Amino acid sequence: MGRRIVVGNWKMNQSHQEALDLASKVQSACENISEVHVILAPPFVSLIPIRDCLYGSNISLAAQNMFYQESGAYTGEISPLMLKEVCDYVILGHSERRSIFRECNETINKKVIAALKHGIRPILCVGESSRDRQLGDSITAVKLQIEESLQGLSHVGELMVAYEPVWAIGTGESASPEVIDTISSECIRSTLVSLLGDSGKAIPILYGGSVTSLNVAEFLDCDQVDGVLVGGASLDYKQFIDIVNRSQAPA
Ligand code: 13P
């Protein structure tokens, strides 16, 4: 396993000034942390100033979404050409994009292809809904999301997959280590290897869904988990740094 990965997804939060302040506090606190790869995903409008503020630091930047076309009449959208100079990563297929903005696997597949084409590393989010879970269909649902989102790709560059069960996002009810172990090994890892061969073994898997400084160690203890994707707790500077610190040494 390489360095642990901690991604902070700020979602649609923070004024511009708050975002800059948060980024600069995280940067100072992470100055001497080399064992954890910290990635911040602020709102689009704060990406460029935060890129400048983080210049020369060991923190990477992610966008929270991206359209797949390079340019044109797509009001409100941001293209890979615009993002590639600003950030190294992009979160794709987040469950809020899937449920609120009706993104389907086919669209997400186009986005993954476009990101890779332009050298932006996708953080592909997958996860079952509470209905899938109730019906005992979690593995089938997550497998289908991965297969369809990676359709036609035999080389995925530096893709990461984030397992974010929809029922665990923002609810305070995180998935148990047993569930994470089962989904990450029997579903995510095995699907990646069957699609991509040996290179599927090296793709980092993150867990996301009600991660806090108090429970992060449980997730990092899971065999296939290389890091965490943090929502709400990433907006609280002290808690986020606590999560980063606790991710340093093997649990
Ligand atoms: P919470 O950590 O707030 O549950 O959000 C998780 C998430 O959606 C990260 O992308």
PDB file of C-alpha atoms and ligand atoms in Angstrom:
ATOM      1  CA  MET A   1       0.000   0.000   0.000  1.00  0.00           C
ATOM      2  CA  GLY A   2       1.238   3.502  -0.848  1.00  0.00           C
ATOM      3  CA  ARG A   3       0.543   6.691   1.053  1.00  0.00           C
ATOM      4  CA  ARG A   4      -2.874   6.969   2.643  1.00  0.00           C
ATOM      5  CA  ILE A   5      -5.180   9.351   0.809  1.00  0.00           C
ATOM      6  CA  VAL A   6      -7.511  11.849   2.478  1.00  0.00           C
ATOM      7  CA  VAL A   7      -9.836  13.834   0.221  1.00  0.00           C
ATOM      8  CA  GLY A   8     -11.917  16.734   1.548  1.00  0.00           C
ATOM      9  CA  ASN A   9     -15.050  17.321  -0.516  1.00  0.00           C
ATOM     10  CA  TRP A  10     -16.361  20.720   0.510  1.00  0.00           C
ATOM     11  CA  LYS A  11     -19.445  20.369  -1.693  1.00  0.00           C
ATOM     12  CA  MET A  12     -21.421  23.635  -2.127  1.00  0.00           C
ATOM     13  CA  ASN A  13     -20.110  25.248   1.048  1.00  0.00           C
ATOM     14  CA  GLN A  14     -17.776  28.089   2.044  1.00  0.00           C
ATOM     15  CA  SER A  15     -17.714  31.687   0.871  1.00  0.00           C
ATOM     16  CA  HIS A  16     -14.699  32.519  -1.207  1.00  0.00           C
ATOM     17  CA  GLN A  17     -12.821  33.980   1.769  1.00  0.00           C
ATOM     18  CA  GLU A  18     -13.762  31.081   4.042  1.00  0.00           C
ATOM     19  CA  ALA A  19     -12.511  28.639   1.415  1.00  0.00           C
ATOM     20  CA  LEU A  20      -9.176  30.424   1.139  1.00  0.00           C
ATOM     21  CA  ASP A  21      -8.769  30.565   4.912  1.00  0.00           C
ATOM     22  CA  LEU A  22      -9.587  26.880   5.284  1.00  0.00           C
ATOM     23  CA  ALA A  23      -7.163  25.885   2.519  1.00  0.00           C
ATOM     24  CA  SER A  24      -4.345  27.919   3.995  1.00  0.00           C
ATOM     25  CA  LYS A  25      -4.905  26.511   7.513  1.00  0.00           C
ATOM     26  CA  VAL A  26      -4.919  22.961   6.124  1.00  0.00           C
ATOM     27  CA  GLN A  27      -1.764  23.723   4.188  1.00  0.00           C
ATOM     28  CA  SER A  28       0.138  24.976   7.241  1.00  0.00           C
ATOM     29  CA  ALA A  29      -0.998  22.040   9.360  1.00  0.00           C
ATOM     30  CA  CYS A  30       0.041  19.531   6.685  1.00  0.00           C
ATOM     31  CA  GLU A  31       3.447  21.045   5.991  1.00  0.00           C
ATOM     32  CA  ASN A  32       5.330  18.239   7.698  1.00  0.00           C
ATOM     33  CA  ILE A  33       2.996  15.410   6.859  1.00  0.00           C
ATOM     34  CA  SER A  34       4.474  13.242   4.150  1.00  0.00           C
ATOM     35  CA  GLU A  35       2.745   9.929   4.828  1.00  0.00           C
ATOM     36  CA  VAL A  36      -0.688  11.143   3.773  1.00  0.00           C
ATOM     37  CA  HIS A  37      -1.703  12.510   0.409  1.00  0.00           C
ATOM     38  CA  VAL A  38      -4.215  15.286   1.116  1.00  0.00           C
ATOM     39  CA  ILE A  39      -6.521  16.385  -1.703  1.00  0.00           C
ATOM     40  CA  LEU A  40      -8.955  19.297  -1.330  1.00  0.00           C
ATOM     41  CA  ALA A  41     -12.061  19.680  -3.481  1.00  0.00           C
ATOM     42  CA  PRO A  42     -13.389  23.226  -3.063  1.00  0.00           C
ATOM     43  CA  PRO A  43     -16.193  24.773  -5.155  1.00  0.00           C
ATOM     44  CA  PHE A  44     -15.216  25.755  -8.719  1.00  0.00           C
ATOM     45  CA  VAL A  45     -14.990  29.505  -8.052  1.00  0.00           C
ATOM     46  CA  SER A  46     -12.347  28.999  -5.372  1.00  0.00           C
ATOM     47  CA  LEU A  47     -10.167  26.570  -7.314  1.00  0.00           C
ATOM     48  CA  ILE A  48      -7.792  29.071  -8.916  1.00  0.00           C
ATOM     49  CA  PRO A  49      -7.048  31.181  -5.827  1.00  0.00           C
ATOM     50  CA  ILE A  50      -6.631  28.020  -3.767  1.00  0.00           C
ATOM     51  CA  ARG A  51      -4.308  26.574  -6.393  1.00  0.00           C
ATOM     52  CA  ASP A  52      -2.182  29.709  -6.024  1.00  0.00           C
ATOM     53  CA  CYS A  53      -2.348  29.543  -2.226  1.00  0.00           C
ATOM     54  CA  LEU A  54      -1.262  25.869  -2.241  1.00  0.00           C
ATOM     55  CA  TYR A  55       1.526  26.420  -4.764  1.00  0.00           C
ATOM     56  CA  GLY A  56       4.641  24.488  -3.712  1.00  0.00           C
ATOM     57  CA  SER A  57       2.789  22.584  -0.987  1.00  0.00           C
ATOM     58  CA  ASN A  58       2.214  18.850  -0.758  1.00  0.00           C
ATOM     59  CA  ILE A  59      -1.579  19.209  -1.069  1.00  0.00           C
ATOM     60  CA  SER A  60      -3.390  18.422  -4.313  1.00  0.00           C
ATOM     61  CA  LEU A  61      -6.551  19.938  -5.682  1.00  0.00           C
ATOM     62  CA  ALA A  62      -9.680  18.301  -7.107  1.00  0.00           C
ATOM     63  CA  ALA A  63     -12.756  19.670  -8.846  1.00  0.00           C
ATOM     64  CA  GLN A  64     -16.112  18.325  -7.709  1.00  0.00           C
ATOM     65  CA  ASN A  65     -17.445  17.733 -11.203  1.00  0.00           C
ATOM     66  CA  MET A  66     -16.650  18.309 -14.880  1.00  0.00           C
ATOM     67  CA  PHE A  67     -18.463  18.113 -18.213  1.00  0.00           C
ATOM     68  CA  TYR A  68     -17.072  15.838 -20.898  1.00  0.00           C
ATOM     69  CA  GLN A  69     -17.108  18.234 -23.854  1.00  0.00           C
ATOM     70  CA  GLU A  70     -14.027  20.395 -24.436  1.00  0.00           C
ATOM     71  CA  SER A  71     -15.883  23.609 -25.322  1.00  0.00           C
ATOM     72  CA  GLY A  72     -19.110  24.878 -26.832  1.00  0.00           C
ATOM     73  CA  ALA A  73     -22.659  25.896 -26.012  1.00  0.00           C
ATOM     74  CA  TYR A  74     -23.031  24.148 -22.641  1.00  0.00           C
ATOM     75  CA  THR A  75     -24.197  26.907 -20.352  1.00  0.00           C
ATOM     76  CA  GLY A  76     -23.064  26.450 -16.780  1.00  0.00           C
ATOM     77  CA  GLU A  77     -20.612  23.655 -17.472  1.00  0.00           C
ATOM     78  CA  ILE A  78     -16.835  23.425 -16.930  1.00  0.00           C
ATOM     79  CA  SER A  79     -14.655  21.522 -19.391  1.00  0.00           C
ATOM     80  CA  PRO A  80     -11.580  19.331 -18.949  1.00  0.00           C
ATOM     81  CA  LEU A  81      -9.533  21.922 -20.858  1.00  0.00           C
ATOM     82  CA  MET A  82     -10.456  24.524 -18.250  1.00  0.00           C
ATOM     83  CA  LEU A  83      -9.712  22.218 -15.345  1.00  0.00           C
ATOM     84  CA  LYS A  84      -6.488  20.644 -16.471  1.00  0.00           C
ATOM     85  CA  GLU A  85      -4.459  23.749 -15.734  1.00  0.00           C
ATOM     86  CA  VAL A  86      -6.023  24.171 -12.330  1.00  0.00           C
ATOM     87  CA  CYS A  87      -6.282  20.780 -10.663  1.00  0.00           C
ATOM     88  CA  ASP A  88      -4.930  17.244 -10.922  1.00  0.00           C
ATOM     89  CA  TYR A  89      -8.069  15.408  -9.795  1.00  0.00           C
ATOM     90  CA  VAL A  90     -11.794  15.458 -10.415  1.00  0.00           C
ATOM     91  CA  ILE A  91     -14.564  13.795  -8.420  1.00  0.00           C
ATOM     92  CA  LEU A  92     -16.932  12.074 -10.854  1.00  0.00           C
ATOM     93  CA  GLY A  93     -20.208  10.268 -10.324  1.00  0.00           C
ATOM     94  CA  HIS A  94     -20.809  11.517  -6.803  1.00  0.00           C
ATOM     95  CA  SER A  95     -24.168  10.257  -5.550  1.00  0.00           C
ATOM     96  CA  GLU A  96     -25.441  13.834  -5.291  1.00  0.00           C
ATOM     97  CA  ARG A  97     -24.679  14.272  -9.016  1.00  0.00           C
ATOM     98  CA  ARG A  98     -26.414  10.975  -9.734  1.00  0.00           C
ATOM     99  CA  SER A  99     -29.533  11.644  -7.672  1.00  0.00           C
ATOM    100  CA  ILE A 100     -30.078  15.420  -7.878  1.00  0.00           C
ATOM    101  CA  PHE A 101     -28.688  16.058 -11.357  1.00  0.00           C
ATOM    102  CA  ARG A 102     -29.738  12.724 -12.867  1.00  0.00           C
ATOM    103  CA  GLU A 103     -26.260  11.683 -13.988  1.00  0.00           C
ATOM    104  CA  CYS A 104     -26.241   8.131 -15.275  1.00  0.00           C
ATOM    105  CA  ASN A 105     -23.352   5.706 -15.710  1.00  0.00           C
ATOM    106  CA  GLU A 106     -23.197   6.479 -19.431  1.00  0.00           C
ATOM    107  CA  THR A 107     -22.597  10.177 -18.744  1.00  0.00           C
ATOM    108  CA  ILE A 108     -20.102   9.367 -16.014  1.00  0.00           C
ATOM    109  CA  ASN A 109     -18.274   7.069 -18.438  1.00  0.00           C
ATOM    110  CA  LYS A 110     -17.912   9.970 -20.906  1.00  0.00           C
ATOM    111  CA  LYS A 111     -16.595  12.158 -18.115  1.00  0.00           C
ATOM    112  CA  VAL A 112     -14.060   9.546 -16.981  1.00  0.00           C
ATOM    113  CA  ILE A 113     -12.830   9.146 -20.571  1.00  0.00           C
ATOM    114  CA  ALA A 114     -12.566  12.936 -21.034  1.00  0.00           C
ATOM    115  CA  ALA A 115     -10.724  13.423 -17.735  1.00  0.00           C
ATOM    116  CA  LEU A 116      -8.175  10.710 -18.550  1.00  0.00           C
ATOM    117  CA  LYS A 117      -7.681  12.084 -22.046  1.00  0.00           C
ATOM    118  CA  HIS A 118      -6.652  15.405 -20.529  1.00  0.00           C
ATOM    119  CA  GLY A 119      -4.519  14.001 -17.746  1.00  0.00           C
ATOM    120  CA  ILE A 120      -6.964  14.747 -14.932  1.00  0.00           C
ATOM    121  CA  ARG A 121      -7.231  11.863 -12.469  1.00  0.00           C
ATOM    122  CA  PRO A 122     -10.781  10.767 -11.795  1.00  0.00           C
ATOM    123  CA  ILE A 123     -12.012   9.917  -8.313  1.00  0.00           C
ATOM    124  CA  LEU A 124     -14.930   7.746  -9.381  1.00  0.00           C
ATOM    125  CA  CYS A 125     -17.675   7.509  -6.757  1.00  0.00           C
ATOM    126  CA  VAL A 126     -19.861   4.437  -6.512  1.00  0.00           C
ATOM    127  CA  GLY A 127     -22.245   3.188  -3.862  1.00  0.00           C
ATOM    128  CA  GLU A 128     -25.560   1.469  -3.348  1.00  0.00           C
ATOM    129  CA  SER A 129     -28.772   3.267  -2.387  1.00  0.00           C
ATOM    130  CA  SER A 130     -30.680   2.354   0.754  1.00  0.00           C
ATOM    131  CA  ARG A 131     -33.162   0.508  -1.461  1.00  0.00           C
ATOM    132  CA  ASP A 132     -30.385  -1.575  -3.051  1.00  0.00           C
ATOM    133  CA  ARG A 133     -29.194  -2.299   0.446  1.00  0.00           C
ATOM    134  CA  GLN A 134     -32.634  -3.356   1.704  1.00  0.00           C
ATOM    135  CA  LEU A 135     -33.077  -5.639  -1.285  1.00  0.00           C
ATOM    136  CA  GLY A 136     -29.650  -7.219  -0.745  1.00  0.00           C
ATOM    137  CA  ASP A 137     -28.506  -5.838  -4.100  1.00  0.00           C
ATOM    138  CA  SER A 138     -25.498  -3.775  -2.988  1.00  0.00           C
ATOM    139  CA  ILE A 139     -22.886  -5.844  -4.801  1.00  0.00           C
ATOM    140  CA  THR A 140     -24.882  -5.956  -8.047  1.00  0.00           C
ATOM    141  CA  ALA A 141     -25.515  -2.190  -7.957  1.00  0.00           C
ATOM    142  CA  VAL A 142     -21.908  -1.207  -7.268  1.00  0.00           C
ATOM    143  CA  LYS A 143     -20.542  -3.686  -9.820  1.00  0.00           C
ATOM    144  CA  LEU A 144     -22.805  -2.262 -12.520  1.00  0.00           C
ATOM    145  CA  GLN A 145     -21.759   1.309 -11.690  1.00  0.00           C
ATOM    146  CA  ILE A 146     -18.090   0.378 -12.071  1.00  0.00           C
ATOM    147  CA  GLU A 147     -18.563  -1.669 -15.250  1.00  0.00           C
ATOM    148  CA  GLU A 148     -20.639   0.995 -16.982  1.00  0.00           C
ATOM    149  CA  SER A 149     -18.551   3.934 -15.792  1.00  0.00           C
ATOM    150  CA  LEU A 150     -15.351   2.302 -17.065  1.00  0.00           C
ATOM    151  CA  GLN A 151     -16.847   0.881 -20.238  1.00  0.00           C
ATOM    152  CA  GLY A 152     -14.413   0.797 -23.162  1.00  0.00           C
ATOM    153  CA  LEU A 153     -11.402   1.676 -21.008  1.00  0.00           C
ATOM    154  CA  SER A 154      -8.485  -0.708 -20.838  1.00  0.00           C
ATOM    155  CA  HIS A 155      -6.084   1.780 -19.301  1.00  0.00           C
ATOM    156  CA  VAL A 156      -7.316   4.055 -16.543  1.00  0.00           C
ATOM    157  CA  GLY A 157      -4.203   6.028 -15.603  1.00  0.00           C
ATOM    158  CA  GLU A 158      -4.357   7.109 -12.004  1.00  0.00           C
ATOM    159  CA  LEU A 159      -7.993   6.436 -11.320  1.00  0.00           C
ATOM    160  CA  MET A 160      -9.263   6.096  -7.756  1.00  0.00           C
ATOM    161  CA  VAL A 161     -12.555   4.550  -6.753  1.00  0.00           C
ATOM    162  CA  ALA A 162     -14.466   5.921  -3.784  1.00  0.00           C
ATOM    163  CA  TYR A 163     -17.017   3.617  -2.189  1.00  0.00           C
ATOM    164  CA  GLU A 164     -19.712   5.903  -0.821  1.00  0.00           C
ATOM    165  CA  PRO A 165     -22.910   4.094   0.147  1.00  0.00           C
ATOM    166  CA  VAL A 166     -25.703   6.617  -0.460  1.00  0.00           C
ATOM    167  CA  TRP A 167     -27.348   5.830   2.884  1.00  0.00           C
ATOM    168  CA  ALA A 168     -24.128   6.723   4.725  1.00  0.00           C
ATOM    169  CA  ILE A 169     -23.617  10.163   3.188  1.00  0.00           C
ATOM    170  CA  GLY A 170     -24.318  12.994   5.594  1.00  0.00           C
ATOM    171  CA  THR A 171     -26.397  10.736   7.841  1.00  0.00           C
ATOM    172  CA  GLY A 172     -23.999  10.005  10.691  1.00  0.00           C
ATOM    173  CA  GLU A 173     -24.508   6.298   9.922  1.00  0.00           C
ATOM    174  CA  SER A 174     -21.289   5.060   8.383  1.00  0.00           C
ATOM    175  CA  ALA A 175     -20.868   1.621   6.823  1.00  0.00           C
ATOM    176  CA  SER A 176     -19.443  -1.034   9.111  1.00  0.00           C
ATOM    177  CA  PRO A 177     -15.930  -2.340   8.439  1.00  0.00           C
ATOM    178  CA  GLU A 178     -17.541  -5.708   7.547  1.00  0.00           C
ATOM    179  CA  VAL A 179     -19.671  -4.102   4.824  1.00  0.00           C
ATOM    180  CA  ILE A 180     -16.708  -2.091   3.550  1.00  0.00           C
ATOM    181  CA  ASP A 181     -14.516  -5.202   3.495  1.00  0.00           C
ATOM    182  CA  THR A 182     -17.114  -7.176   1.571  1.00  0.00           C
ATOM    183  CA  ILE A 183     -17.902  -4.482  -0.995  1.00  0.00           C
ATOM    184  CA  SER A 184     -14.313  -3.375  -1.482  1.00  0.00           C
ATOM    185  CA  SER A 185     -12.844  -6.835  -1.953  1.00  0.00           C
ATOM    186  CA  GLU A 186     -15.658  -8.965  -3.346  1.00  0.00           C
ATOM    187  CA  CYS A 187     -17.087  -6.275  -5.553  1.00  0.00           C
ATOM    188  CA  ILE A 188     -14.876  -3.245  -6.252  1.00  0.00           C
ATOM    189  CA  ARG A 189     -11.446  -4.895  -6.387  1.00  0.00           C
ATOM    190  CA  SER A 190     -12.683  -7.988  -8.172  1.00  0.00           C
ATOM    191  CA  THR A 191     -14.580  -5.948 -10.786  1.00  0.00           C
ATOM    192  CA  LEU A 192     -11.556  -3.699 -11.370  1.00  0.00           C
ATOM    193  CA  VAL A 193      -9.292  -6.717 -11.845  1.00  0.00           C
ATOM    194  CA  SER A 194     -11.721  -8.456 -14.155  1.00  0.00           C
ATOM    195  CA  LEU A 195     -12.025  -5.294 -16.286  1.00  0.00           C
ATOM    196  CA  LEU A 196      -8.418  -4.115 -16.198  1.00  0.00           C
ATOM    197  CA  GLY A 197      -6.287  -7.111 -15.304  1.00  0.00           C
ATOM    198  CA  ASP A 198      -3.293  -6.565 -13.053  1.00  0.00           C
ATOM    199  CA  SER A 199      -3.537  -2.765 -13.232  1.00  0.00           C
ATOM    200  CA  GLY A 200      -6.891  -3.075 -11.417  1.00  0.00           C
ATOM    201  CA  LYS A 201      -4.996  -4.311  -8.364  1.00  0.00           C
ATOM    202  CA  ALA A 202      -3.188  -0.997  -7.929  1.00  0.00           C
ATOM    203  CA  ILE A 203      -6.196   1.338  -8.089  1.00  0.00           C
ATOM    204  CA  PRO A 204      -6.676   3.007  -4.704  1.00  0.00           C
ATOM    205  CA  ILE A 205     -10.043   2.464  -3.039  1.00  0.00           C
ATOM    206  CA  LEU A 206     -11.401   5.126  -0.694  1.00  0.00           C
ATOM    207  CA  TYR A 207     -14.303   4.945   1.723  1.00  0.00           C
ATOM    208  CA  GLY A 208     -16.696   7.876   2.112  1.00  0.00           C
ATOM    209  CA  GLY A 209     -19.855   8.380   4.169  1.00  0.00           C
ATOM    210  CA  SER A 210     -20.002  10.009   7.612  1.00  0.00           C
ATOM    211  CA  VAL A 211     -16.248   9.788   8.147  1.00  0.00           C
ATOM    212  CA  THR A 212     -15.095  11.627  11.288  1.00  0.00           C
ATOM    213  CA  SER A 213     -11.914  11.809  13.313  1.00  0.00           C
ATOM    214  CA  LEU A 214     -13.456   9.297  15.719  1.00  0.00           C
ATOM    215  CA  ASN A 215     -14.234   6.560  13.200  1.00  0.00           C
ATOM    216  CA  VAL A 216     -11.599   7.058  10.480  1.00  0.00           C
ATOM    217  CA  ALA A 217      -9.240   4.418  11.907  1.00  0.00           C
ATOM    218  CA  GLU A 218     -11.899   1.701  11.476  1.00  0.00           C
ATOM    219  CA  PHE A 219     -12.117   2.372   7.765  1.00  0.00           C
ATOM    220  CA  LEU A 220      -8.381   2.584   7.227  1.00  0.00           C
ATOM    221  CA  ASP A 221      -8.074  -0.763   8.943  1.00  0.00           C
ATOM    222  CA  CYS A 222     -10.072  -2.410   6.143  1.00  0.00           C
ATOM    223  CA  ASP A 223      -7.865  -4.500   3.935  1.00  0.00           C
ATOM    224  CA  GLN A 224      -8.616  -2.868   0.587  1.00  0.00           C
ATOM    225  CA  VAL A 225      -9.097   0.712   1.807  1.00  0.00           C
ATOM    226  CA  ASP A 226      -6.321   3.175   0.941  1.00  0.00           C
ATOM    227  CA  GLY A 227      -7.960   6.323   2.209  1.00  0.00           C
ATOM    228  CA  VAL A 228     -11.123   8.293   2.867  1.00  0.00           C
ATOM    229  CA  LEU A 229     -13.365  10.798   1.100  1.00  0.00           C
ATOM    230  CA  VAL A 230     -14.639  13.200   3.715  1.00  0.00           C
ATOM    231  CA  GLY A 231     -17.637  15.520   3.332  1.00  0.00           C
ATOM    232  CA  GLY A 232     -19.011  17.389   6.348  1.00  0.00           C
ATOM    233  CA  ALA A 233     -16.005  16.822   8.598  1.00  0.00           C
ATOM    234  CA  SER A 234     -13.665  18.336   5.983  1.00  0.00           C
ATOM    235  CA  LEU A 235     -15.243  21.755   6.597  1.00  0.00           C
ATOM    236  CA  ASP A 236     -14.148  21.683  10.219  1.00  0.00           C
ATOM    237  CA  TYR A 237     -10.450  22.485  10.092  1.00  0.00           C
ATOM    238  CA  LYS A 238      -9.546  20.863  13.414  1.00  0.00           C
ATOM    239  CA  GLN A 239     -11.446  17.715  12.678  1.00  0.00           C
ATOM    240  CA  PHE A 240     -10.053  17.423   9.168  1.00  0.00           C
ATOM    241  CA  ILE A 241      -6.496  17.770  10.444  1.00  0.00           C
ATOM    242  CA  ASP A 242      -7.267  15.194  13.106  1.00  0.00           C
ATOM    243  CA  ILE A 243      -8.436  12.841  10.340  1.00  0.00           C
ATOM    244  CA  VAL A 244      -5.225  13.499   8.399  1.00  0.00           C
ATOM    245  CA  ASN A 245      -3.103  12.900  11.502  1.00  0.00           C
ATOM    246  CA  ARG A 246      -4.905   9.690  12.341  1.00  0.00           C
ATOM    247  CA  SER A 247      -4.365   8.502   8.777  1.00  0.00           C
ATOM    248  CA  GLN A 248      -0.601   8.761   9.125  1.00  0.00           C
ATOM    249  CA  ALA A 249       0.358   5.538  10.796  1.00  0.00           C
ATOM    250  CA  PRO A 250      -1.181   2.168  10.033  1.00  0.00           C
ATOM    251  CA  ALA A 251      -4.107   1.749  12.427  1.00  0.00           C
TER     252      ALA A 251
HETATM  253  P1  13P B   1     -20.196  13.111   4.585  1.00  0.00           P
HETATM  254  O1  13P B   1     -18.787  12.871   5.045  1.00  0.00           O
HETATM  255  O2  13P B   1     -20.735  14.441   4.979  1.00  0.00           O
HETATM  256  O3  13P B   1     -21.095  11.960   4.927  1.00  0.00           O
HETATM  257  O4  13P B   1     -20.142  13.156   2.965  1.00  0.00           O
HETATM  258  C1  13P B   1     -19.497  12.157   2.298  1.00  0.00           C
HETATM  259  C2  13P B   1     -19.343  12.563   0.889  1.00  0.00           C
HETATM  260  O5  13P B   1     -20.310  12.650   0.165  1.00  0.00           O
HETATM  261  C3  13P B   1     -17.984  12.867   0.416  1.00  0.00           C
HETATM  262  O6  13P B   1     -17.954  12.968  -0.965  1.00  0.00           O
END
